[in-house]
mmCIF file of C-alpha atoms and ligand atoms in Angstrom:
data_model
loop_
_atom_site.group_PDB
_atom_site.id
_atom_site.type_symbol
_atom_site.label_atom_id
_atom_site.label_comp_id
_atom_site.label_asym_id
_atom_site.label_seq_id
_atom_site.Cartn_x
_atom_site.Cartn_y
_atom_site.Cartn_z
ATOM 1 C CA MET A 74 101.733 107.512 71.520
ATOM 2 C CA ASN A 75 100.159 109.375 68.600
ATOM 3 C CA ASP A 76 99.020 113.005 68.939
ATOM 4 C CA ASP A 77 95.382 112.141 69.687
ATOM 5 C CA ALA A 78 96.286 109.597 72.328
ATOM 6 C CA HIS A 79 98.735 112.028 73.826
ATOM 7 C CA GLU A 80 96.076 114.723 74.013
ATOM 8 C CA THR A 81 93.599 112.318 75.674
ATOM 9 C CA PHE A 82 96.253 111.336 78.191
ATOM 10 C CA GLU A 83 97.048 114.998 78.930
ATOM 11 C CA THR A 84 93.337 115.763 79.452
ATOM 12 C CA GLU A 85 92.863 112.752 81.714
ATOM 13 C CA ALA A 86 96.017 113.575 83.620
ATOM 14 C CA THR A 87 94.673 116.996 84.601
ATOM 15 C CA ASP A 88 91.002 115.983 84.887
ATOM 16 C CA PHE A 89 91.325 115.742 88.658
ATOM 17 C CA LEU A 90 91.638 119.519 88.825
ATOM 18 C CA ARG A 91 87.880 119.675 88.196
ATOM 19 C CA MET A 92 87.160 117.565 91.277
ATOM 20 C CA GLU A 93 85.861 119.151 94.434
ATOM 21 C CA THR A 94 88.402 119.614 97.229
ATOM 22 C CA LEU A 95 87.700 118.395 100.761
ATOM 23 C CA GLU A 96 87.631 121.995 101.921
ATOM 24 C CA GLN A 97 85.036 123.019 99.283
ATOM 25 C CA PHE A 98 82.955 119.968 100.131
ATOM 26 C CA ILE A 99 83.010 120.731 103.860
ATOM 27 C CA ILE A 100 82.111 124.389 103.325
ATOM 28 C CA GLU A 101 79.210 123.450 101.026
ATOM 29 C CA ARG A 102 77.876 120.923 103.548
ATOM 30 C CA GLN A 103 78.329 123.386 106.385
ATOM 31 C CA GLY A 104 75.950 125.786 104.628
ATOM 32 C CA SER A 105 73.156 123.214 104.973
ATOM 33 C CA PHE A 106 73.401 123.224 108.797
ATOM 34 C CA PRO A 107 71.495 126.160 110.308
ATOM 35 C CA HIS A 108 73.391 128.060 113.028
ATOM 36 C CA SER A 109 76.638 126.470 111.906
ATOM 37 C CA THR A 110 79.648 128.333 113.285
ATOM 38 C CA GLY A 111 82.217 126.631 111.079
ATOM 39 C CA ALA A 112 83.868 125.015 114.126
ATOM 40 C CA PHE A 113 83.273 121.496 112.881
ATOM 41 C CA SER A 114 84.605 122.357 109.421
ATOM 42 C CA ARG A 115 87.767 123.726 111.027
ATOM 43 C CA LEU A 116 88.118 120.567 113.127
ATOM 44 C CA LEU A 117 87.968 118.377 110.018
ATOM 45 C CA ARG A 118 90.481 120.601 108.307
ATOM 46 C CA ASP A 119 92.837 120.213 111.317
ATOM 47 C CA ILE A 120 92.514 116.433 111.107
ATOM 48 C CA SER A 121 93.173 116.422 107.366
ATOM 49 C CA VAL A 122 96.255 118.627 107.789
ATOM 50 C CA ALA A 123 97.689 116.233 110.401
ATOM 51 C CA GLY A 124 96.917 113.380 107.993
ATOM 52 C CA LYS A 125 98.914 115.103 105.261
ATOM 53 C CA ILE A 126 101.884 115.559 107.594
ATOM 54 C CA VAL A 127 101.804 111.903 108.673
ATOM 55 C CA ASN A 128 101.482 110.906 105.023
ATOM 56 C CA ARG A 129 104.537 112.986 104.115
ATOM 57 C CA ASP A 130 106.596 111.417 106.897
ATOM 58 C CA MET A 131 105.479 107.937 106.057
ATOM 59 C CA ARG A 132 106.476 108.299 102.415
ATOM 60 C CA ARG A 133 110.056 108.719 103.661
ATOM 61 C CA ALA A 134 110.073 105.504 105.692
ATOM 62 C CA GLY A 135 113.123 103.505 104.697
ATOM 63 C CA LEU A 136 115.040 106.686 103.834
ATOM 64 C CA VAL A 137 115.086 108.392 107.205
ATOM 65 C CA ASP A 138 115.087 106.749 110.603
ATOM 66 C CA ILE A 139 111.340 106.630 111.306
ATOM 67 C CA ALA A 140 110.536 102.962 110.841
ATOM 68 C CA GLY A 141 110.921 100.448 113.641
ATOM 69 C CA ALA A 142 110.193 100.409 117.356
ATOM 70 C CA THR A 143 110.772 103.231 119.872
ATOM 71 C CA GLY A 144 111.770 100.737 122.552
ATOM 72 C CA GLU A 145 108.666 101.796 124.543
ATOM 73 C CA ILE A 146 105.647 99.634 125.361
ATOM 74 C CA ASN A 147 102.387 101.568 124.981
ATOM 75 C CA VAL A 148 99.359 101.557 127.275
ATOM 76 C CA GLN A 149 98.023 98.465 125.468
ATOM 77 C CA GLY A 150 101.163 96.524 126.382
ATOM 78 C CA GLU A 151 102.171 96.602 122.717
ATOM 79 C CA VAL A 152 105.480 97.598 121.176
ATOM 80 C CA GLN A 153 105.280 101.243 120.165
ATOM 81 C CA GLN A 154 106.550 102.035 116.688
ATOM 82 C CA LYS A 155 108.364 105.296 115.994
ATOM 83 C CA MET A 156 105.628 106.194 113.509
ATOM 84 C CA ASP A 157 102.937 105.565 116.191
ATOM 85 C CA ALA A 158 104.595 108.157 118.410
ATOM 86 C CA LEU A 159 105.117 110.579 115.539
ATOM 87 C CA ALA A 160 101.527 110.293 114.281
ATOM 88 C CA HIS A 161 100.184 110.757 117.821
ATOM 89 C CA ARG A 162 102.287 113.917 118.198
ATOM 90 C CA GLU A 163 101.144 115.362 114.863
ATOM 91 C CA PHE A 164 97.435 114.815 115.511
ATOM 92 C CA VAL A 165 97.639 116.209 119.055
ATOM 93 C CA ARG A 166 99.595 119.209 117.786
ATOM 94 C CA ALA A 167 97.107 119.926 114.968
ATOM 95 C CA LEU A 168 94.101 119.587 117.261
ATOM 96 C CA LYS A 169 95.668 121.818 119.931
ATOM 97 C CA ARG A 170 96.587 124.449 117.381
ATOM 98 C CA GLY A 171 93.137 124.363 115.786
ATOM 99 C CA GLY A 172 91.293 125.172 119.021
ATOM 100 C CA GLU A 173 88.072 123.281 118.195
ATOM 101 C CA CYS A 174 88.881 120.198 120.261
ATOM 102 C CA CYS A 175 88.631 120.134 124.068
ATOM 103 C CA LEU A 176 89.695 116.539 124.750
ATOM 104 C CA ILE A 177 91.710 113.886 122.923
ATOM 105 C CA GLY A 178 91.762 110.165 123.590
ATOM 106 C CA SER A 179 94.526 108.324 121.756
ATOM 107 C CA GLU A 180 95.633 104.722 121.537
ATOM 108 C CA GLU A 181 99.146 105.966 122.257
ATOM 109 C CA HIS A 182 98.330 107.735 125.534
ATOM 110 C CA ALA A 183 97.045 106.141 128.738
ATOM 111 C CA GLU A 184 94.784 109.003 129.844
ATOM 112 C CA ALA A 185 92.468 111.352 127.997
ATOM 113 C CA ILE A 186 94.270 114.605 127.135
ATOM 114 C CA PRO A 187 92.309 117.788 127.997
ATOM 115 C CA ILE A 188 93.057 120.770 125.763
ATOM 116 C CA LYS A 189 92.827 124.403 126.688
ATOM 117 C CA ALA A 190 91.927 126.445 123.639
ATOM 118 C CA ASN A 191 94.355 129.273 122.902
ATOM 119 C CA SER A 192 92.173 131.061 120.371
ATOM 120 C CA GLY A 193 90.696 133.400 122.988
ATOM 121 C CA ASP A 194 87.100 132.709 121.934
ATOM 122 C CA GLY A 195 86.379 129.946 124.408
ATOM 123 C CA ASP A 196 87.286 126.274 124.591
ATOM 124 C CA GLY A 197 86.658 123.893 121.739
ATOM 125 C CA GLU A 198 83.474 121.868 121.853
ATOM 126 C CA TYR A 199 84.569 118.603 120.241
ATOM 127 C CA ILE A 200 86.078 115.432 121.670
ATOM 128 C CA VAL A 201 88.326 113.488 119.299
ATOM 129 C CA LEU A 202 89.229 109.853 119.914
ATOM 130 C CA LEU A 203 91.809 108.333 117.627
ATOM 131 C CA ASP A 204 94.125 105.560 116.709
ATOM 132 C CA PRO A 205 96.869 107.742 115.200
ATOM 133 C CA LEU A 206 98.437 104.904 113.242
ATOM 134 C CA ASP A 207 96.651 101.599 113.004
ATOM 135 C CA GLY A 208 98.575 98.569 111.789
ATOM 136 C CA SER A 209 101.884 100.367 112.250
ATOM 137 C CA SER A 210 103.979 97.204 112.482
ATOM 138 C CA ASN A 211 103.298 96.930 108.725
ATOM 139 C CA ILE A 212 105.216 100.103 107.843
ATOM 140 C CA GLU A 213 108.593 98.387 107.742
ATOM 141 C CA VAL A 214 107.317 96.047 105.029
ATOM 142 C CA ASN A 215 105.619 98.741 102.962
ATOM 143 C CA VAL A 216 102.048 97.652 103.657
ATOM 144 C CA SER A 217 99.153 100.135 103.953
ATOM 145 C CA VAL A 218 98.330 101.523 107.395
ATOM 146 C CA GLY A 219 95.840 104.129 108.560
ATOM 147 C CA THR A 220 94.537 106.680 111.042
ATOM 148 C CA ILE A 221 91.064 106.212 112.561
ATOM 149 C CA PHE A 222 89.117 109.026 114.249
ATOM 150 C CA SER A 223 85.835 109.473 116.052
ATOM 151 C CA VAL A 224 84.264 112.829 116.989
ATOM 152 C CA TYR A 225 81.802 113.594 119.791
ATOM 153 C CA ARG A 226 80.387 116.809 121.107
ATOM 154 C CA LEU A 227 81.230 117.830 124.697
ATOM 155 C CA PRO A 228 77.905 117.034 126.379
ATOM 156 C CA ASP A 229 78.026 119.821 128.975
ATOM 157 C CA SER A 230 80.193 122.849 128.302
ATOM 158 C CA SER A 231 79.817 124.093 131.900
ATOM 159 C CA VAL A 232 81.811 121.097 133.158
ATOM 160 C CA PRO A 233 85.567 120.857 132.392
ATOM 161 C CA PRO A 234 86.173 118.139 129.783
ATOM 162 C CA SER A 235 87.204 114.825 131.302
ATOM 163 C CA LEU A 236 87.221 111.153 130.377
ATOM 164 C CA ASP A 237 83.609 110.842 131.592
ATOM 165 C CA ALA A 238 82.520 113.210 128.830
ATOM 166 C CA ALA A 239 84.242 111.018 126.266
ATOM 167 C CA LEU A 240 82.678 107.755 127.404
ATOM 168 C CA GLN A 241 79.677 108.003 125.078
ATOM 169 C CA ALA A 242 78.138 105.198 123.065
ATOM 170 C CA GLY A 243 78.984 105.185 119.354
ATOM 171 C CA ILE A 244 75.470 106.308 118.360
ATOM 172 C CA HIS A 245 76.396 109.753 119.711
ATOM 173 C CA GLN A 246 79.291 110.232 117.292
ATOM 174 C CA VAL A 247 78.919 113.417 115.258
ATOM 175 C CA ALA A 248 81.511 112.277 112.754
ATOM 176 C CA ALA A 249 83.917 109.448 112.116
ATOM 177 C CA GLY A 250 86.535 108.717 109.534
ATOM 178 C CA TYR A 251 89.826 107.201 108.572
ATOM 179 C CA ILE A 252 92.816 107.975 106.443
ATOM 180 C CA VAL A 253 94.398 105.062 104.631
ATOM 181 C CA TYR A 254 98.025 105.516 103.603
ATOM 182 C CA GLY A 255 98.133 103.057 100.727
ATOM 183 C CA SER A 256 99.027 103.059 97.050
ATOM 184 C CA SER A 257 97.332 106.432 97.279
ATOM 185 C CA THR A 258 96.285 108.256 100.437
ATOM 186 C CA MET A 259 92.557 108.505 101.046
ATOM 187 C CA LEU A 260 90.415 110.187 103.656
ATOM 188 C CA VAL A 261 86.949 108.695 104.128
ATOM 189 C CA TYR A 262 84.436 110.191 106.541
ATOM 190 C CA THR A 263 80.814 110.482 107.535
ATOM 191 C CA THR A 264 78.777 112.970 109.507
ATOM 192 C CA GLY A 265 75.665 110.812 109.297
ATOM 193 C CA GLN A 266 74.700 111.865 105.770
ATOM 194 C CA GLY A 267 76.386 109.097 103.832
ATOM 195 C CA VAL A 268 80.054 108.314 103.324
ATOM 196 C CA ASN A 269 82.438 110.214 101.071
ATOM 197 C CA GLY A 270 86.013 109.435 100.108
ATOM 198 C CA PHE A 271 88.757 111.877 99.091
ATOM 199 C CA THR A 272 92.055 110.972 97.473
ATOM 200 C CA LEU A 273 95.157 113.035 98.190
ATOM 201 C CA GLU A 274 96.530 114.578 95.008
ATOM 202 C CA PRO A 275 100.189 114.858 95.989
ATOM 203 C CA SER A 276 101.193 117.487 93.451
ATOM 204 C CA ILE A 277 98.753 120.058 94.841
ATOM 205 C CA GLY A 278 98.515 118.689 98.402
ATOM 206 C CA GLU A 279 94.703 118.547 98.364
ATOM 207 C CA PHE A 280 92.222 115.787 99.175
ATOM 208 C CA LEU A 281 89.846 115.585 96.166
ATOM 209 C CA LEU A 282 86.382 114.015 96.165
ATOM 210 C CA SER A 283 87.121 110.788 94.284
ATOM 211 C CA HIS A 284 84.517 108.462 95.892
ATOM 212 C CA PRO A 285 81.209 110.296 96.478
ATOM 213 C CA ASN A 286 78.379 108.501 98.322
ATOM 214 C CA ILE A 287 80.139 105.230 99.041
ATOM 215 C CA THR A 288 77.831 102.264 99.536
ATOM 216 C CA THR A 289 78.975 98.780 100.461
ATOM 217 C CA PRO A 290 77.618 95.611 98.786
ATOM 218 C CA ALA A 291 75.078 93.709 100.919
ATOM 219 C CA THR A 292 77.029 90.520 100.436
ATOM 220 C CA ALA A 293 80.306 89.435 98.886
ATOM 221 C CA SER A 294 82.681 86.513 98.729
ATOM 222 C CA SER A 295 85.635 87.334 100.938
ATOM 223 C CA TYR A 296 86.303 87.306 104.655
ATOM 224 C CA SER A 297 89.114 88.794 106.715
ATOM 225 C CA ILE A 298 90.203 87.093 109.923
ATOM 226 C CA ASN A 299 93.441 85.923 111.507
ATOM 227 C CA GLU A 300 92.769 82.238 111.004
ATOM 228 C CA GLY A 301 95.942 81.334 112.878
ATOM 229 C CA ASN A 302 93.814 81.771 115.997
ATOM 230 C CA TYR A 303 91.220 79.242 114.743
ATOM 231 C CA ASN A 304 91.667 76.779 117.596
ATOM 232 C CA SER A 305 90.620 79.357 120.166
ATOM 233 C CA PHE A 306 87.511 80.601 118.313
ATOM 234 C CA GLN A 307 84.075 79.886 119.765
ATOM 235 C CA ARG A 308 82.130 77.044 118.165
ATOM 236 C CA GLY A 309 79.686 79.229 116.209
ATOM 237 C CA LEU A 310 82.513 81.110 114.544
ATOM 238 C CA LYS A 311 84.283 77.880 113.598
ATOM 239 C CA GLU A 312 81.012 76.706 112.036
ATOM 240 C CA TYR A 313 80.659 79.983 110.099
ATOM 241 C CA ILE A 314 84.198 79.688 108.760
ATOM 242 C CA LYS A 315 83.654 76.073 107.714
ATOM 243 C CA TRP A 316 80.408 77.125 105.984
ATOM 244 C CA MET A 317 82.234 79.860 104.038
ATOM 245 C CA GLN A 318 84.760 77.249 102.866
ATOM 246 C CA ILE A 319 82.232 74.778 101.483
ATOM 247 C CA SER A 320 81.768 74.738 97.685
ATOM 248 C CA ASP A 321 78.374 76.025 96.618
ATOM 249 C CA LYS A 322 77.954 77.501 93.161
ATOM 250 C CA GLU A 323 74.774 79.424 93.921
ATOM 251 C CA SER A 324 76.216 81.406 96.823
ATOM 252 C CA GLY A 325 79.678 81.717 95.280
ATOM 253 C CA ARG A 326 81.396 79.620 97.937
ATOM 254 C CA PRO A 327 84.079 78.862 98.863
ATOM 255 C CA TYR A 328 84.783 82.473 99.781
ATOM 256 C CA SER A 329 88.304 83.871 99.667
ATOM 257 C CA THR A 330 90.337 84.916 102.673
ATOM 258 C CA ARG A 331 91.786 88.427 102.483
ATOM 259 C CA TYR A 332 93.711 89.497 105.587
ATOM 260 C CA ILE A 333 96.238 92.302 105.513
ATOM 261 C CA GLY A 334 96.630 92.569 109.285
ATOM 262 C CA SER A 335 96.036 96.301 109.098
ATOM 263 C CA PHE A 336 92.431 96.956 110.131
ATOM 264 C CA VAL A 337 91.922 100.185 108.170
ATOM 265 C CA SER A 338 93.211 98.558 104.985
ATOM 266 C CA ASP A 339 91.122 95.407 105.402
ATOM 267 C CA PHE A 340 88.092 97.546 106.225
ATOM 268 C CA HIS A 341 88.647 99.878 103.279
ATOM 269 C CA ARG A 342 88.875 97.014 100.805
ATOM 270 C CA ASN A 343 85.745 95.372 102.238
ATOM 271 C CA LEU A 344 83.867 98.691 102.232
ATOM 272 C CA LEU A 345 84.467 99.163 98.520
ATOM 273 C CA LYS A 346 84.269 95.551 97.351
ATOM 274 C CA GLY A 347 82.157 93.913 100.036
ATOM 275 C CA GLY A 348 83.250 91.385 102.641
ATOM 276 C CA ILE A 349 83.353 90.816 106.370
ATOM 277 C CA TYR A 350 86.173 91.621 108.803
ATOM 278 C CA ILE A 351 86.233 89.677 112.041
ATOM 279 C CA TYR A 352 88.381 90.088 115.140
ATOM 280 C CA PRO A 353 86.712 87.779 117.633
ATOM 281 C CA ALA A 354 87.403 86.900 121.247
ATOM 282 C CA THR A 355 90.395 84.545 121.415
ATOM 283 C CA THR A 356 92.270 82.873 124.243
ATOM 284 C CA LYS A 357 94.974 85.526 123.971
ATOM 285 C CA SER A 358 92.464 88.402 123.721
ATOM 286 C CA PRO A 359 89.306 87.242 125.546
ATOM 287 C CA ASN A 360 87.555 90.571 124.829
ATOM 288 C CA GLY A 361 88.797 90.795 121.274
ATOM 289 C CA LYS A 362 91.826 92.845 120.268
ATOM 290 C CA LEU A 363 90.377 95.981 118.731
ATOM 291 C CA ARG A 364 89.411 99.032 120.773
ATOM 292 C CA LEU A 365 85.766 100.058 120.981
ATOM 293 C CA MET A 366 86.214 103.820 121.175
ATOM 294 C CA TYR A 367 88.675 104.591 118.406
ATOM 295 C CA GLU A 368 88.692 101.511 116.166
ATOM 296 C CA ALA A 369 85.311 99.740 116.270
ATOM 297 C CA ASN A 370 82.904 102.675 116.786
ATOM 298 C CA PRO A 371 84.176 104.983 114.038
ATOM 299 C CA LEU A 372 84.316 102.242 111.416
ATOM 300 C CA ALA A 373 80.916 100.958 112.616
ATOM 301 C CA TYR A 374 79.472 104.426 111.975
ATOM 302 C CA ILE A 375 80.990 104.474 108.496
ATOM 303 C CA VAL A 376 79.900 100.963 107.574
ATOM 304 C CA GLU A 377 76.319 101.582 108.752
ATOM 305 C CA GLN A 378 76.187 104.815 106.777
ATOM 306 C CA ALA A 379 77.336 102.844 103.726
ATOM 307 C CA GLY A 380 74.592 100.237 104.248
ATOM 308 C CA GLY A 381 76.644 97.655 106.168
ATOM 309 C CA ARG A 382 76.539 96.347 109.722
ATOM 310 C CA ALA A 383 78.821 96.104 112.771
ATOM 311 C CA SER A 384 78.305 94.018 115.878
ATOM 312 C CA ASP A 385 80.251 92.255 118.586
ATOM 313 C CA GLY A 386 78.548 89.055 117.497
ATOM 314 C CA VAL A 387 75.553 89.703 119.727
ATOM 315 C CA MET A 388 74.861 93.408 119.930
ATOM 316 C CA ARG A 389 75.284 96.452 117.714
ATOM 317 C CA ILE A 390 78.713 98.028 118.263
ATOM 318 C CA MET A 391 77.367 101.592 118.382
ATOM 319 C CA ASP A 392 74.937 100.718 121.213
ATOM 320 C CA LYS A 393 77.694 99.556 123.543
ATOM 321 C CA GLN A 394 78.174 101.814 126.546
ATOM 322 C CA PRO A 395 81.938 102.256 127.011
ATOM 323 C CA GLU A 396 83.413 102.041 130.485
ATOM 324 C CA THR A 397 87.034 102.792 129.762
ATOM 325 C CA LEU A 398 88.930 104.650 127.051
ATOM 326 C CA HIS A 399 90.944 101.665 125.859
ATOM 327 C CA GLN A 400 88.184 99.072 126.180
ATOM 328 C CA ARG A 401 88.347 96.209 123.687
ATOM 329 C CA THR A 402 85.531 94.479 121.863
ATOM 330 C CA PRO A 403 85.054 91.497 119.580
ATOM 331 C CA LEU A 404 84.161 92.822 116.134
ATOM 332 C CA TYR A 405 82.162 91.575 113.139
ATOM 333 C CA ILE A 406 81.959 94.343 110.547
ATOM 334 C CA GLY A 407 81.206 94.722 106.854
ATOM 335 C CA SER A 408 78.556 93.636 104.353
ATOM 336 C CA LYS A 409 75.181 93.514 106.071
ATOM 337 C CA ASP A 410 74.106 89.990 105.052
ATOM 338 C CA MET A 411 77.487 88.525 105.952
ATOM 339 C CA VAL A 412 77.441 90.034 109.449
ATOM 340 C CA LEU A 413 73.849 88.836 109.922
ATOM 341 C CA MET A 414 74.914 85.355 108.836
ATOM 342 C CA ALA A 415 77.842 85.396 111.285
ATOM 343 C CA GLU A 416 75.446 86.389 114.088
ATOM 344 C CA GLU A 417 73.160 83.498 113.184
ATOM 345 C CA PHE A 418 76.039 81.022 113.424
ATOM 346 C CA LEU A 419 77.206 82.556 116.708
ATOM 347 C CA SER A 420 73.739 82.188 118.189
ATOM 348 C CA GLY A 421 74.018 78.439 117.604
ATOM 349 C CA ASN A 422 71.006 78.401 115.264
ATOM 350 C CA ARG A 423 72.995 77.192 112.299
ATOM 351 C CA LEU A 424 75.685 74.629 111.494
ATOM 352 C CA HIS A 425 78.055 74.533 108.524
ATOM 353 C CA THR A 426 76.147 71.555 107.162
ATOM 354 C CA ASP A 427 72.848 73.548 107.009
HETATM 355 P P1 AHM B 592 97.321 98.303 116.445
HETATM 356 O O1 AHM B 592 96.233 99.305 116.695
HETATM 357 O O2 AHM B 592 98.243 98.178 117.615
HETATM 358 O O3 AHM B 592 98.038 98.551 115.160
HETATM 359 O O4 AHM B 592 96.625 96.851 116.377
HETATM 360 C C1 AHM B 592 95.502 96.659 115.606
HETATM 361 C C2 AHM B 592 95.840 95.767 114.446
HETATM 362 C C3 AHM B 592 94.837 95.893 113.348
HETATM 363 O O5 AHM B 592 95.221 96.880 112.443
HETATM 364 C C4 AHM B 592 94.877 94.534 112.715
HETATM 365 O O6 AHM B 592 93.714 94.217 112.011
HETATM 366 C C5 AHM B 592 95.097 93.647 113.892
HETATM 367 O O7 AHM B 592 95.768 94.425 114.861
HETATM 368 C C6 AHM B 592 95.943 92.480 113.537
HETATM 369 O O8 AHM B 592 96.082 91.673 114.648
HETATM 370 P P2 AHM B 592 96.634 90.191 114.531
HETATM 371 O O9 AHM B 592 98.081 90.303 114.201
HETATM 372 O O10 AHM B 592 96.394 89.580 115.880
HETATM 373 O O11 AHM B 592 95.852 89.490 113.449
HETATM 374 MG MG1 MG B 593 94.871 100.137 115.932
#
């Protein structure tokens, strides 16, 4: 490298220091909400701190004994990974310590967890629902995984927080986000004013605004689905898949399949590049596999804010009234035109030959 090139590299290598930190961004946004108490900003900070801790632990997988199963079966009847349990513990701990959250619902815990604030200035006013570590069976093979979170306000502060308070439709979310632990670690969230993404700069331990105002393409040429389940898909979905596989220069078909098997990672790629992610009803999972409250709703909020669409094939995900904490739903999520097209096939109004 000559001197000039070296200098350019040095400048680029420290350029990130000019980027806005997550904390600065939150504080700036907070100023635009009248009567803001800062409680929500503190809640987001608590979530990001837990994310950093989980990230740190995950980066040691393979070196210390944190990969693999705990030997427990979780409430979903699925094998619990050690990292699932660890991530659950870290998020619960951070939210308890922070004092802004009054109730947690987690994939790794059968019941909702009420929290008594210890700050002395009253109980927290936010409900946080989360999948502490989505796609965790991928950790052992060094594939990206993620945390998904959804935030609601406690509807009535005169009533002690309970599961009933948490069972709100997705349209009532006040914020939603995810952290993807990939080749870099990113936190992406929305409060209903667009979607912003922050990349963790490991040397200073800060999330920096790397992806402001994320929008998702209206259409694209890749789809994400576990096609091994093809035989048990409903007819309309089989037709849609066949249609995506037919050669057609004008529409860029055949589309490509991209399936990581880690929802956050598949979603993140599709959000940035465009695409559709589908987890439909199957014989094994007649209501779909993914959970409405802490997987589908938060990512539906994000995708809609980025210009995309999320439905269960028939109705908008965020309009669904939840009945239980761990309720499952079929899910079609991603680029708007692709989800609309899937819905058209599912309604029976279109065949792959059309
Ligand atoms: P998890 O929350 O227990 O990790 O399960 C959800 C995961 C998603 O991340 C992923 O998209 C899906 O399950 C993969 O399921 P399958 O192996 O049936 O394709
Ligand atoms: Mg999950």
